[in-house]
Amino acid sequence: DQQVKQNSPSLSVQEGRISILNCDYTNSMFDYFLWYKKYPAEGPTFLISISSIKDKNEDGRFTVFLNKSAKHLSLHIVPSQPGDSAVYFCAASGSGGAQKLVFGQGTRLTINP
Amino acid sequence: NAGVTQTPKFRILKIGQSMTLQCTQDMNHNYMYWYRQDPGMGLKLIYYSVGAGITDKGEVPNGYNVSRSTTEDFPLRLELAAPSQTSVYFCASSSGTGYDGYTFGSGTRLTVV
């Protein structure tokens, strides 16, 4: 029972263009949604988050969109840079308590020069 | 500013051996977590803790034990290692706000042969 799904294992984008990474979830009780970036042999690093009361959050080149009715979120990176090549995980948690994160399987993003 | 420190970085165990994965954080976070990452499977929660002396099971706790005697330390114990425990293990900590995300360690790559 996969509560958070990333259906694209990989994505290839040309440098300077927009990268769009997608994530779907099934649990309507999730209150927070987060994106993490992971380089090989390193731990995931927090990128950006959004709460369920918003539908958009921006931080520099990164924007996360949340569509609660479709239980779908996406991460937009514009413009894409070579250093953005990494594995991206979406994650979700409820509010209160231990705020345990449930992760998707990850999408490997490759930015081509 | 070390953040979350995990040791060792790599380890090979024989079937039936035991070991402890160490995790220390210096951010005074109450919440700490252990995840494992299998190829293509995302991160799965093993155990978590909401404060010193309090631990609870996550999604995949079988074969593992934890303790939390101080705010800083959250070791993970593997008893009677099995090949199914071959994975990359990540420790993380959080302030518990939900939208700030976790800070992860760099991981321990464990192989059981």
PDB file of C-alpha atoms in Angstrom:
ATOM      1  CA  ASP A   1       0.000   0.000   0.000  1.00  0.00           C
ATOM      2  CA  GLN A   2       2.035   2.908  -1.355  1.00  0.00           C
ATOM      3  CA  GLN A   3       0.634   6.119   0.104  1.00  0.00           C
ATOM      4  CA  VAL A   4       3.051   8.359  -1.820  1.00  0.00           C
ATOM      5  CA  LYS A   5       3.943   7.528  -5.408  1.00  0.00           C
ATOM      6  CA  GLN A   6       6.367   8.935  -7.916  1.00  0.00           C
ATOM      7  CA  ASN A   7       5.504   7.202 -11.150  1.00  0.00           C
ATOM      8  CA  SER A   8       8.461   8.435 -13.189  1.00  0.00           C
ATOM      9  CA  PRO A   9      11.710   6.699 -12.190  1.00  0.00           C
ATOM     10  CA  SER A  10      13.733   9.076 -14.341  1.00  0.00           C
ATOM     11  CA  LEU A  11      13.529  12.377 -16.193  1.00  0.00           C
ATOM     12  CA  SER A  12      15.949  14.011 -18.601  1.00  0.00           C
ATOM     13  CA  VAL A  13      15.818  17.780 -19.234  1.00  0.00           C
ATOM     14  CA  GLN A  14      17.977  20.180 -21.195  1.00  0.00           C
ATOM     15  CA  GLU A  15      19.903  22.806 -19.261  1.00  0.00           C
ATOM     16  CA  GLY A  16      17.955  26.062 -19.010  1.00  0.00           C
ATOM     17  CA  ARG A  17      14.564  24.434 -19.564  1.00  0.00           C
ATOM     18  CA  ILE A  18      11.924  23.669 -16.932  1.00  0.00           C
ATOM     19  CA  SER A  19      12.001  20.409 -14.972  1.00  0.00           C
ATOM     20  CA  ILE A  20       8.669  19.141 -13.644  1.00  0.00           C
ATOM     21  CA  LEU A  21       8.636  16.303 -11.142  1.00  0.00           C
ATOM     22  CA  ASN A  22       5.332  14.747 -10.125  1.00  0.00           C
ATOM     23  CA  CYS A  23       4.019  12.990  -7.053  1.00  0.00           C
ATOM     24  CA  ASP A  24       0.642  11.467  -6.136  1.00  0.00           C
ATOM     25  CA  TYR A  25      -0.667  10.540  -2.717  1.00  0.00           C
ATOM     26  CA  THR A  26      -3.635   8.602  -1.391  1.00  0.00           C
ATOM     27  CA  ASN A  27      -3.964   9.661   2.251  1.00  0.00           C
ATOM     28  CA  SER A  28      -6.204  12.730   2.604  1.00  0.00           C
ATOM     29  CA  MET A  29      -4.961  13.192   6.200  1.00  0.00           C
ATOM     30  CA  PHE A  30      -1.530  14.391   5.059  1.00  0.00           C
ATOM     31  CA  ASP A  31      -0.926  18.000   6.118  1.00  0.00           C
ATOM     32  CA  TYR A  32       2.603  18.674   4.914  1.00  0.00           C
ATOM     33  CA  PHE A  33       4.321  17.814   1.673  1.00  0.00           C
ATOM     34  CA  LEU A  34       8.053  18.075   1.176  1.00  0.00           C
ATOM     35  CA  TRP A  35      10.644  17.596  -1.543  1.00  0.00           C
ATOM     36  CA  TYR A  36      14.119  16.260  -0.887  1.00  0.00           C
ATOM     37  CA  LYS A  37      17.132  16.130  -3.154  1.00  0.00           C
ATOM     38  CA  LYS A  38      19.709  13.366  -2.916  1.00  0.00           C
ATOM     39  CA  TYR A  39      23.163  13.084  -4.415  1.00  0.00           C
ATOM     40  CA  PRO A  40      24.973   9.711  -4.534  1.00  0.00           C
ATOM     41  CA  ALA A  41      26.607   8.640  -1.243  1.00  0.00           C
ATOM     42  CA  GLU A  42      24.937  11.498   0.636  1.00  0.00           C
ATOM     43  CA  GLY A  43      21.830  11.803   2.756  1.00  0.00           C
ATOM     44  CA  PRO A  44      18.705  13.496   1.380  1.00  0.00           C
ATOM     45  CA  THR A  45      18.616  17.265   1.825  1.00  0.00           C
ATOM     46  CA  PHE A  46      15.441  19.243   2.372  1.00  0.00           C
ATOM     47  CA  LEU A  47      14.463  21.394  -0.605  1.00  0.00           C
ATOM     48  CA  ILE A  48      11.014  22.914  -0.199  1.00  0.00           C
ATOM     49  CA  SER A  49       7.714  22.206   1.521  1.00  0.00           C
ATOM     50  CA  ILE A  50       4.055  23.148   1.345  1.00  0.00           C
ATOM     51  CA  SER A  51       1.229  22.826   3.820  1.00  0.00           C
ATOM     52  CA  SER A  52      -2.187  21.556   2.849  1.00  0.00           C
ATOM     53  CA  ILE A  53      -3.747  25.010   3.296  1.00  0.00           C
ATOM     54  CA  LYS A  54      -1.717  26.388   0.375  1.00  0.00           C
ATOM     55  CA  ASP A  55      -1.603  25.509  -3.302  1.00  0.00           C
ATOM     56  CA  LYS A  56       1.775  27.022  -4.177  1.00  0.00           C
ATOM     57  CA  ASN A  57       5.091  27.754  -2.526  1.00  0.00           C
ATOM     58  CA  GLU A  58       8.157  29.306  -4.146  1.00  0.00           C
ATOM     59  CA  ASP A  59      11.798  29.425  -3.180  1.00  0.00           C
ATOM     60  CA  GLY A  60      14.087  30.832  -5.828  1.00  0.00           C
ATOM     61  CA  ARG A  61      14.158  28.496  -8.827  1.00  0.00           C
ATOM     62  CA  PHE A  62      11.958  25.942  -7.054  1.00  0.00           C
ATOM     63  CA  THR A  63       8.164  26.012  -6.904  1.00  0.00           C
ATOM     64  CA  VAL A  64       5.905  23.349  -5.444  1.00  0.00           C
ATOM     65  CA  PHE A  65       2.262  23.102  -6.491  1.00  0.00           C
ATOM     66  CA  LEU A  66      -0.379  21.210  -4.538  1.00  0.00           C
ATOM     67  CA  ASN A  67      -3.703  20.051  -6.002  1.00  0.00           C
ATOM     68  CA  LYS A  68      -5.614  18.571  -3.073  1.00  0.00           C
ATOM     69  CA  SER A  69      -8.659  17.525  -5.054  1.00  0.00           C
ATOM     70  CA  ALA A  70      -6.432  15.433  -7.345  1.00  0.00           C
ATOM     71  CA  LYS A  71      -4.096  14.407  -4.482  1.00  0.00           C
ATOM     72  CA  HIS A  72      -1.197  15.517  -6.628  1.00  0.00           C
ATOM     73  CA  LEU A  73       1.850  17.695  -6.127  1.00  0.00           C
ATOM     74  CA  SER A  74       4.592  18.777  -8.439  1.00  0.00           C
ATOM     75  CA  LEU A  75       7.999  20.404  -8.201  1.00  0.00           C
ATOM     76  CA  HIS A  76       9.026  22.885 -10.883  1.00  0.00           C
ATOM     77  CA  ILE A  77      12.660  23.825 -11.334  1.00  0.00           C
ATOM     78  CA  VAL A  78      13.335  26.728 -13.667  1.00  0.00           C
ATOM     79  CA  PRO A  79      15.798  27.251 -15.156  1.00  0.00           C
ATOM     80  CA  SER A  80      17.324  23.782 -14.738  1.00  0.00           C
ATOM     81  CA  GLN A  81      21.053  23.663 -14.045  1.00  0.00           C
ATOM     82  CA  PRO A  82      23.589  20.798 -14.242  1.00  0.00           C
ATOM     83  CA  GLY A  83      23.891  20.818 -10.429  1.00  0.00           C
ATOM     84  CA  ASP A  84      20.198  19.918 -10.227  1.00  0.00           C
ATOM     85  CA  SER A  85      21.012  16.402 -11.469  1.00  0.00           C
ATOM     86  CA  ALA A  86      20.086  14.202  -8.508  1.00  0.00           C
ATOM     87  CA  VAL A  87      17.355  11.925  -7.192  1.00  0.00           C
ATOM     88  CA  TYR A  88      14.294  13.796  -5.950  1.00  0.00           C
ATOM     89  CA  PHE A  89      11.969  12.359  -3.322  1.00  0.00           C
ATOM     90  CA  CYS A  90       8.571  13.680  -2.401  1.00  0.00           C
ATOM     91  CA  ALA A  91       7.351  13.012   1.130  1.00  0.00           C
ATOM     92  CA  ALA A  92       4.247  13.654   3.181  1.00  0.00           C
ATOM     93  CA  SER A  93       3.261  13.732   6.833  1.00  0.00           C
ATOM     94  CA  GLY A  94       0.314  14.452   9.065  1.00  0.00           C
ATOM     95  CA  SER A  95       0.329  17.237  11.643  1.00  0.00           C
ATOM     96  CA  GLY A  96       1.090  16.765  15.314  1.00  0.00           C
ATOM     97  CA  GLY A  97       2.756  13.807  16.978  1.00  0.00           C
ATOM     98  CA  ALA A  98       6.030  12.551  15.566  1.00  0.00           C
ATOM     99  CA  GLN A  99       5.331  13.884  12.039  1.00  0.00           C
ATOM    100  CA  LYS A 100       6.618  10.727  10.438  1.00  0.00           C
ATOM    101  CA  LEU A 101       7.426  11.226   6.777  1.00  0.00           C
ATOM    102  CA  VAL A 102       6.200   8.801   4.118  1.00  0.00           C
ATOM    103  CA  PHE A 103       8.424   8.879   1.040  1.00  0.00           C
ATOM    104  CA  GLY A 104       7.868   8.216  -2.619  1.00  0.00           C
ATOM    105  CA  GLN A 105      10.235   6.000  -4.599  1.00  0.00           C
ATOM    106  CA  GLY A 106      12.197   8.885  -6.064  1.00  0.00           C
ATOM    107  CA  THR A 107      12.778  10.321  -9.559  1.00  0.00           C
ATOM    108  CA  ARG A 108      16.264  10.560 -11.009  1.00  0.00           C
ATOM    109  CA  LEU A 109      16.627  13.925 -12.755  1.00  0.00           C
ATOM    110  CA  THR A 110      19.382  14.380 -15.305  1.00  0.00           C
ATOM    111  CA  ILE A 111      20.121  17.839 -16.689  1.00  0.00           C
ATOM    112  CA  ASN A 112      21.828  17.685 -20.074  1.00  0.00           C
ATOM    113  CA  PRO A 113      24.114  20.510 -21.237  1.00  0.00           C
TER     114      PRO A 113
ATOM    115  CA  ASN B   1      28.036  22.679  12.788  1.00  0.00           C
ATOM    116  CA  ALA B   2      27.950  18.895  12.336  1.00  0.00           C
ATOM    117  CA  GLY B   3      24.171  18.324  12.097  1.00  0.00           C
ATOM    118  CA  VAL B   4      23.507  14.557  12.083  1.00  0.00           C
ATOM    119  CA  THR B   5      26.522  12.258  12.229  1.00  0.00           C
ATOM    120  CA  GLN B   6      26.318   8.552  11.386  1.00  0.00           C
ATOM    121  CA  THR B   7      28.991   5.917  11.885  1.00  0.00           C
ATOM    122  CA  PRO B   8      30.218   3.737  10.301  1.00  0.00           C
ATOM    123  CA  LYS B   9      29.805   4.743   6.653  1.00  0.00           C
ATOM    124  CA  PHE B  10      30.247   1.195   5.370  1.00  0.00           C
ATOM    125  CA  ARG B  11      30.052  -2.222   6.966  1.00  0.00           C
ATOM    126  CA  ILE B  12      29.986  -5.837   5.833  1.00  0.00           C
ATOM    127  CA  LEU B  13      28.394  -8.310   8.226  1.00  0.00           C
ATOM    128  CA  LYS B  14      28.124 -12.055   8.120  1.00  0.00           C
ATOM    129  CA  ILE B  15      24.733 -13.683   8.541  1.00  0.00           C
ATOM    130  CA  GLY B  16      23.889 -13.969  12.237  1.00  0.00           C
ATOM    131  CA  GLN B  17      26.276 -11.257  13.400  1.00  0.00           C
ATOM    132  CA  SER B  18      25.086  -8.191  15.289  1.00  0.00           C
ATOM    133  CA  MET B  19      26.068  -4.545  15.141  1.00  0.00           C
ATOM    134  CA  THR B  20      25.040  -1.077  16.246  1.00  0.00           C
ATOM    135  CA  LEU B  21      24.690   1.861  13.873  1.00  0.00           C
ATOM    136  CA  GLN B  22      25.493   5.084  15.670  1.00  0.00           C
ATOM    137  CA  CYS B  23      23.642   8.377  15.185  1.00  0.00           C
ATOM    138  CA  THR B  24      24.303  11.687  16.921  1.00  0.00           C
ATOM    139  CA  GLN B  25      22.763  15.116  16.355  1.00  0.00           C
ATOM    140  CA  ASP B  26      23.871  18.471  17.748  1.00  0.00           C
ATOM    141  CA  MET B  27      20.782  20.556  16.947  1.00  0.00           C
ATOM    142  CA  ASN B  28      18.894  19.766  20.177  1.00  0.00           C
ATOM    143  CA  HIS B  29      16.069  18.194  18.150  1.00  0.00           C
ATOM    144  CA  ASN B  30      13.557  16.148  20.088  1.00  0.00           C
ATOM    145  CA  TYR B  31      12.518  14.007  17.126  1.00  0.00           C
ATOM    146  CA  MET B  32      14.809  11.383  15.628  1.00  0.00           C
ATOM    147  CA  TYR B  33      14.231   8.691  13.013  1.00  0.00           C
ATOM    148  CA  TRP B  34      15.833   5.705  11.340  1.00  0.00           C
ATOM    149  CA  TYR B  35      15.045   4.922   7.712  1.00  0.00           C
ATOM    150  CA  ARG B  36      16.329   2.324   5.299  1.00  0.00           C
ATOM    151  CA  GLN B  37      16.573   2.800   1.572  1.00  0.00           C
ATOM    152  CA  ASP B  38      16.424  -0.179  -0.751  1.00  0.00           C
ATOM    153  CA  PRO B  39      17.040   0.291  -4.491  1.00  0.00           C
ATOM    154  CA  GLY B  40      14.023   1.827  -6.231  1.00  0.00           C
ATOM    155  CA  MET B  41      11.939   1.626  -3.067  1.00  0.00           C
ATOM    156  CA  GLY B  42      12.286   5.028  -1.453  1.00  0.00           C
ATOM    157  CA  LEU B  43      12.865   5.343   2.276  1.00  0.00           C
ATOM    158  CA  LYS B  44      11.035   3.193   4.803  1.00  0.00           C
ATOM    159  CA  LEU B  45      10.717   4.150   8.485  1.00  0.00           C
ATOM    160  CA  ILE B  46      12.226   1.626  10.900  1.00  0.00           C
ATOM    161  CA  TYR B  47      11.940   3.329  14.306  1.00  0.00           C
ATOM    162  CA  TYR B  48      11.451   6.823  15.604  1.00  0.00           C
ATOM    163  CA  SER B  49      11.712   8.753  18.862  1.00  0.00           C
ATOM    164  CA  VAL B  50       9.924  11.877  20.100  1.00  0.00           C
ATOM    165  CA  GLY B  51      12.318  12.471  22.967  1.00  0.00           C
ATOM    166  CA  ALA B  52      14.772  10.875  25.360  1.00  0.00           C
ATOM    167  CA  GLY B  53      13.382   7.634  26.741  1.00  0.00           C
ATOM    168  CA  ILE B  54      10.559   7.396  24.171  1.00  0.00           C
ATOM    169  CA  THR B  55      10.764   5.201  21.070  1.00  0.00           C
ATOM    170  CA  ASP B  56       8.226   3.596  18.775  1.00  0.00           C
ATOM    171  CA  LYS B  57       8.078   1.286  15.785  1.00  0.00           C
ATOM    172  CA  GLY B  58       7.806   2.487  12.225  1.00  0.00           C
ATOM    173  CA  GLU B  59       6.794   0.606   9.100  1.00  0.00           C
ATOM    174  CA  VAL B  60       9.609  -2.012   9.034  1.00  0.00           C
ATOM    175  CA  PRO B  61      10.885  -2.610  12.613  1.00  0.00           C
ATOM    176  CA  ASN B  62      11.451  -6.380  12.530  1.00  0.00           C
ATOM    177  CA  GLY B  63      15.057  -7.364  13.205  1.00  0.00           C
ATOM    178  CA  TYR B  64      15.984  -4.009  14.730  1.00  0.00           C
ATOM    179  CA  ASN B  65      16.020  -2.332  18.121  1.00  0.00           C
ATOM    180  CA  VAL B  66      16.651   1.231  19.258  1.00  0.00           C
ATOM    181  CA  SER B  67      17.256   3.188  22.435  1.00  0.00           C
ATOM    182  CA  ARG B  68      17.220   6.907  23.227  1.00  0.00           C
ATOM    183  CA  SER B  69      18.968   7.617  26.507  1.00  0.00           C
ATOM    184  CA  THR B  70      19.923  11.195  25.569  1.00  0.00           C
ATOM    185  CA  THR B  71      18.537  13.870  23.249  1.00  0.00           C
ATOM    186  CA  GLU B  72      21.664  13.652  21.083  1.00  0.00           C
ATOM    187  CA  ASP B  73      22.032   9.908  20.464  1.00  0.00           C
ATOM    188  CA  PHE B  74      19.764   7.393  18.747  1.00  0.00           C
ATOM    189  CA  PRO B  75      21.605   4.118  18.016  1.00  0.00           C
ATOM    190  CA  LEU B  76      20.068   1.363  15.886  1.00  0.00           C
ATOM    191  CA  ARG B  77      20.851  -2.238  16.837  1.00  0.00           C
ATOM    192  CA  LEU B  78      20.744  -5.114  14.368  1.00  0.00           C
ATOM    193  CA  GLU B  79      20.516  -8.533  15.984  1.00  0.00           C
ATOM    194  CA  LEU B  80      21.154 -11.700  13.978  1.00  0.00           C
ATOM    195  CA  ALA B  81      21.826  -9.975  10.664  1.00  0.00           C
ATOM    196  CA  ALA B  82      20.070 -11.388   7.589  1.00  0.00           C
ATOM    197  CA  PRO B  83      20.666 -10.723   3.856  1.00  0.00           C
ATOM    198  CA  SER B  84      17.305  -8.899   3.750  1.00  0.00           C
ATOM    199  CA  GLN B  85      18.881  -6.226   5.946  1.00  0.00           C
ATOM    200  CA  THR B  86      21.346  -5.285   3.221  1.00  0.00           C
ATOM    201  CA  SER B  87      20.449  -1.664   2.623  1.00  0.00           C
ATOM    202  CA  VAL B  88      21.490   1.946   3.149  1.00  0.00           C
ATOM    203  CA  TYR B  89      20.455   3.260   6.546  1.00  0.00           C
ATOM    204  CA  PHE B  90      19.742   6.913   7.229  1.00  0.00           C
ATOM    205  CA  CYS B  91      19.308   8.605  10.554  1.00  0.00           C
ATOM    206  CA  ALA B  92      17.453  11.919  10.711  1.00  0.00           C
ATOM    207  CA  SER B  93      16.361  14.505  13.231  1.00  0.00           C
ATOM    208  CA  SER B  94      13.651  17.147  13.261  1.00  0.00           C
ATOM    209  CA  SER B  95      12.384  20.059  15.319  1.00  0.00           C
ATOM    210  CA  GLY B  96       8.890  18.696  14.744  1.00  0.00           C
ATOM    211  CA  THR B  97       7.375  21.696  12.970  1.00  0.00           C
ATOM    212  CA  GLY B  98       6.275  19.662   9.949  1.00  0.00           C
ATOM    213  CA  TYR B  99       7.279  22.117   7.251  1.00  0.00           C
ATOM    214  CA  ASP B 100      10.983  22.408   8.107  1.00  0.00           C
ATOM    215  CA  GLY B 101      11.714  18.845   7.159  1.00  0.00           C
ATOM    216  CA  TYR B 102      14.286  16.478   8.537  1.00  0.00           C
ATOM    217  CA  THR B 103      18.051  16.811   8.647  1.00  0.00           C
ATOM    218  CA  PHE B 104      19.570  13.542   7.471  1.00  0.00           C
ATOM    219  CA  GLY B 105      22.916  11.983   8.137  1.00  0.00           C
ATOM    220  CA  SER B 106      25.085  10.794   5.252  1.00  0.00           C
ATOM    221  CA  GLY B 107      24.045   7.167   5.670  1.00  0.00           C
ATOM    222  CA  THR B 108      25.519   3.763   6.472  1.00  0.00           C
ATOM    223  CA  ARG B 109      25.799   1.244   3.654  1.00  0.00           C
ATOM    224  CA  LEU B 110      25.388  -2.228   5.140  1.00  0.00           C
ATOM    225  CA  THR B 111      25.940  -5.495   3.315  1.00  0.00           C
ATOM    226  CA  VAL B 112      25.045  -8.825   4.934  1.00  0.00           C
ATOM    227  CA  VAL B 113      26.717 -11.858   3.343  1.00  0.00           C
TER     228      VAL B 113
END
